[in-house]
Coordinates of N, CA and C in Angstrom, one line a residue:
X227 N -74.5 63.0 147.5 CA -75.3 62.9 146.3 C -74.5 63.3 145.0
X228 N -75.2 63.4 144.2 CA -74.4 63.4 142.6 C -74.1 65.3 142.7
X229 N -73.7 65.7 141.8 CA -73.3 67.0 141.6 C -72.6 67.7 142.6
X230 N -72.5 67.4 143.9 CA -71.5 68.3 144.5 C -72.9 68.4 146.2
X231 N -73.9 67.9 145.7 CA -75.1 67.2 146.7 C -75.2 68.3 147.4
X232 N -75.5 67.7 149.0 CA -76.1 68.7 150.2 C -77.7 69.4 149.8
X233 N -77.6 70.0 150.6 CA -78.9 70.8 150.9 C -79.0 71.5 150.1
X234 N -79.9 71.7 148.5 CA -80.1 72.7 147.9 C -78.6 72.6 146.5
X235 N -78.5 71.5 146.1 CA -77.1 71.3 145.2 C -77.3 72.1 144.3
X236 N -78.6 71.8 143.9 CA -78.9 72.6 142.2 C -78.8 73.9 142.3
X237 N -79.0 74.6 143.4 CA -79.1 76.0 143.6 C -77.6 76.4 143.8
X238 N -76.4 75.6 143.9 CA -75.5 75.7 144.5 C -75.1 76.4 143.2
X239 N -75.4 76.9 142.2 CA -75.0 77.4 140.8 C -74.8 78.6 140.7
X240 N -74.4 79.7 139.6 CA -74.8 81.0 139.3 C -75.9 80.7 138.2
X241 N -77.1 81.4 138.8 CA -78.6 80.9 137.5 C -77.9 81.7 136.3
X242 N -76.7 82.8 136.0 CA -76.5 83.5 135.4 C -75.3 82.6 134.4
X243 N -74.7 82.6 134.6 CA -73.1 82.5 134.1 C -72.8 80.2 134.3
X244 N -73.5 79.8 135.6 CA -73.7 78.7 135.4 C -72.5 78.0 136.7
X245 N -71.6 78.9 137.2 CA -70.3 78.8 137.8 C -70.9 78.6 139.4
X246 N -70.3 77.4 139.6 CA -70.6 76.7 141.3 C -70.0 77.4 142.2
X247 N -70.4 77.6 143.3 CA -69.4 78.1 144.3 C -68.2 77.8 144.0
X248 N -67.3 76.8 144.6 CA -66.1 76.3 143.9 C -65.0 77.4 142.9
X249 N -65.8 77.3 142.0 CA -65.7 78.5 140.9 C -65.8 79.8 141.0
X250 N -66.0 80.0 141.8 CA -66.8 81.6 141.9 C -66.1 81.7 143.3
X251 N -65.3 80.9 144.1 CA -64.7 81.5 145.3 C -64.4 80.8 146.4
X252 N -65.7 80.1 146.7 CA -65.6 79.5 148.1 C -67.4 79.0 148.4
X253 N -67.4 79.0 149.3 CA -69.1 78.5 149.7 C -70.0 79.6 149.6
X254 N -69.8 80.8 150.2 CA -70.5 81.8 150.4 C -70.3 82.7 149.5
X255 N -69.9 82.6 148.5 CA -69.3 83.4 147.1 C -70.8 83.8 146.1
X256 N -71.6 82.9 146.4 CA -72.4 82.8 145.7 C -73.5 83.5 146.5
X257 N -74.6 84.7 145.8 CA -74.9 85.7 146.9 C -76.6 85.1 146.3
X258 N -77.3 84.8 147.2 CA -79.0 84.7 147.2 C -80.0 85.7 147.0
X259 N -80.7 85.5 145.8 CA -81.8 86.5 145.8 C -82.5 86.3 146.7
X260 N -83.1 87.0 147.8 CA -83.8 86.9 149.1 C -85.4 87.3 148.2
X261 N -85.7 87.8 147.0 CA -86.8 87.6 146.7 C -87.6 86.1 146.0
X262 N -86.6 85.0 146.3 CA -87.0 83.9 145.9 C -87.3 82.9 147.2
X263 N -88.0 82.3 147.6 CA -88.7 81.5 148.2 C -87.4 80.4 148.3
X264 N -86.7 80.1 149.4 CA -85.5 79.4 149.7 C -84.4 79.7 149.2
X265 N -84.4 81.0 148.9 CA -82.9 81.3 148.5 C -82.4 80.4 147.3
X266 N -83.4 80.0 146.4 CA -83.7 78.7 145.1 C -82.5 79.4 143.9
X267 N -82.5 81.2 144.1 CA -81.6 81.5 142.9 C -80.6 82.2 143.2
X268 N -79.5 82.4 143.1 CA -78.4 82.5 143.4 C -77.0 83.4 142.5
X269 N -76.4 83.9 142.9 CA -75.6 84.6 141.7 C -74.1 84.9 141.9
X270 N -73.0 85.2 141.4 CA -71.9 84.9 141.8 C -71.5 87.0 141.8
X271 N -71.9 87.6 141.5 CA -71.9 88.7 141.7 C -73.1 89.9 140.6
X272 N -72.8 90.7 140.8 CA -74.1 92.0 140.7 C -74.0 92.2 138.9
X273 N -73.3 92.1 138.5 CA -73.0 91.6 137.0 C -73.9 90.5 136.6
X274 N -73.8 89.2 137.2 CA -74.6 88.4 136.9 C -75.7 88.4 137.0
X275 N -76.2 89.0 138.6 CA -77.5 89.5 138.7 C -78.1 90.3 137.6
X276 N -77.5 91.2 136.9 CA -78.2 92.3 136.4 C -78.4 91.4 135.0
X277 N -77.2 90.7 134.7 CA -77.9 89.9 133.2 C -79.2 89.2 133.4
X278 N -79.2 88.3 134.4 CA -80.0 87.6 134.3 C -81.7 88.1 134.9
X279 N -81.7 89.0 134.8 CA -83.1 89.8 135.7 C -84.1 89.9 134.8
X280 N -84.1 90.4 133.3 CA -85.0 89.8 133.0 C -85.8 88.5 132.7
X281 N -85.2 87.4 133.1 CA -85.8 86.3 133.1 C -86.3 86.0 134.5
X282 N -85.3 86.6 135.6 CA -85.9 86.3 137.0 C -87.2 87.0 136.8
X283 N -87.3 88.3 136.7 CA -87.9 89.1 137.6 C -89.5 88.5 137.4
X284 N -89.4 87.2 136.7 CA -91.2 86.8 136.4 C -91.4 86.3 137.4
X285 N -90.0 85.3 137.9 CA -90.9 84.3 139.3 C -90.1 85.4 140.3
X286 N -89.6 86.7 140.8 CA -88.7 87.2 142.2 C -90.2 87.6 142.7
X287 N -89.8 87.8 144.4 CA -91.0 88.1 145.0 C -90.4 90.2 144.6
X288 N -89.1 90.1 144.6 CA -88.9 91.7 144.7 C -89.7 92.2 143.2
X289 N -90.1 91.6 142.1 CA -90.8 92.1 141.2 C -91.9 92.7 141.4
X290 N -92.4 91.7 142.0 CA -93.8 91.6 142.6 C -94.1 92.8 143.5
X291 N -93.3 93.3 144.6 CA -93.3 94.2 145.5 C -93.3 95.0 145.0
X292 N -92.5 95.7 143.8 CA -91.8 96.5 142.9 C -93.6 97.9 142.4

């Protein structure tokens, strides 16, 4: 498929910084919020995570739990 394809392409991103696996290391470089429903958001490290949390934390299930 277009963008680099497979299973879940779009998600293949940092939701943070915007950087593809590729970019960010390798395939598994890219670490899954396990509070999102398919592993949909994704981050290239805890830096990134921490910027972008206030916007996640509306749709994370870990908000929610919180």
């Amino acid at each position: 498929g277009l963008g680099g394809g497979g299973v879940g392409g779009a998600a293949s991103v940092c939701a943070s910084c915007g950087k593809t696996a590729k970019e960010s290391g390798g395939p598994r470089c890219l670490r899954v919020c396990t509070g999102t429903r398919g592993g949909s958001v994704r981050y290239c490290g805890a830096a990134c995570r921490r910027t972008h949390w206030p916007v996640h934390k509306q749709e994370c299930g870990r908000a929610a739990r919180q």
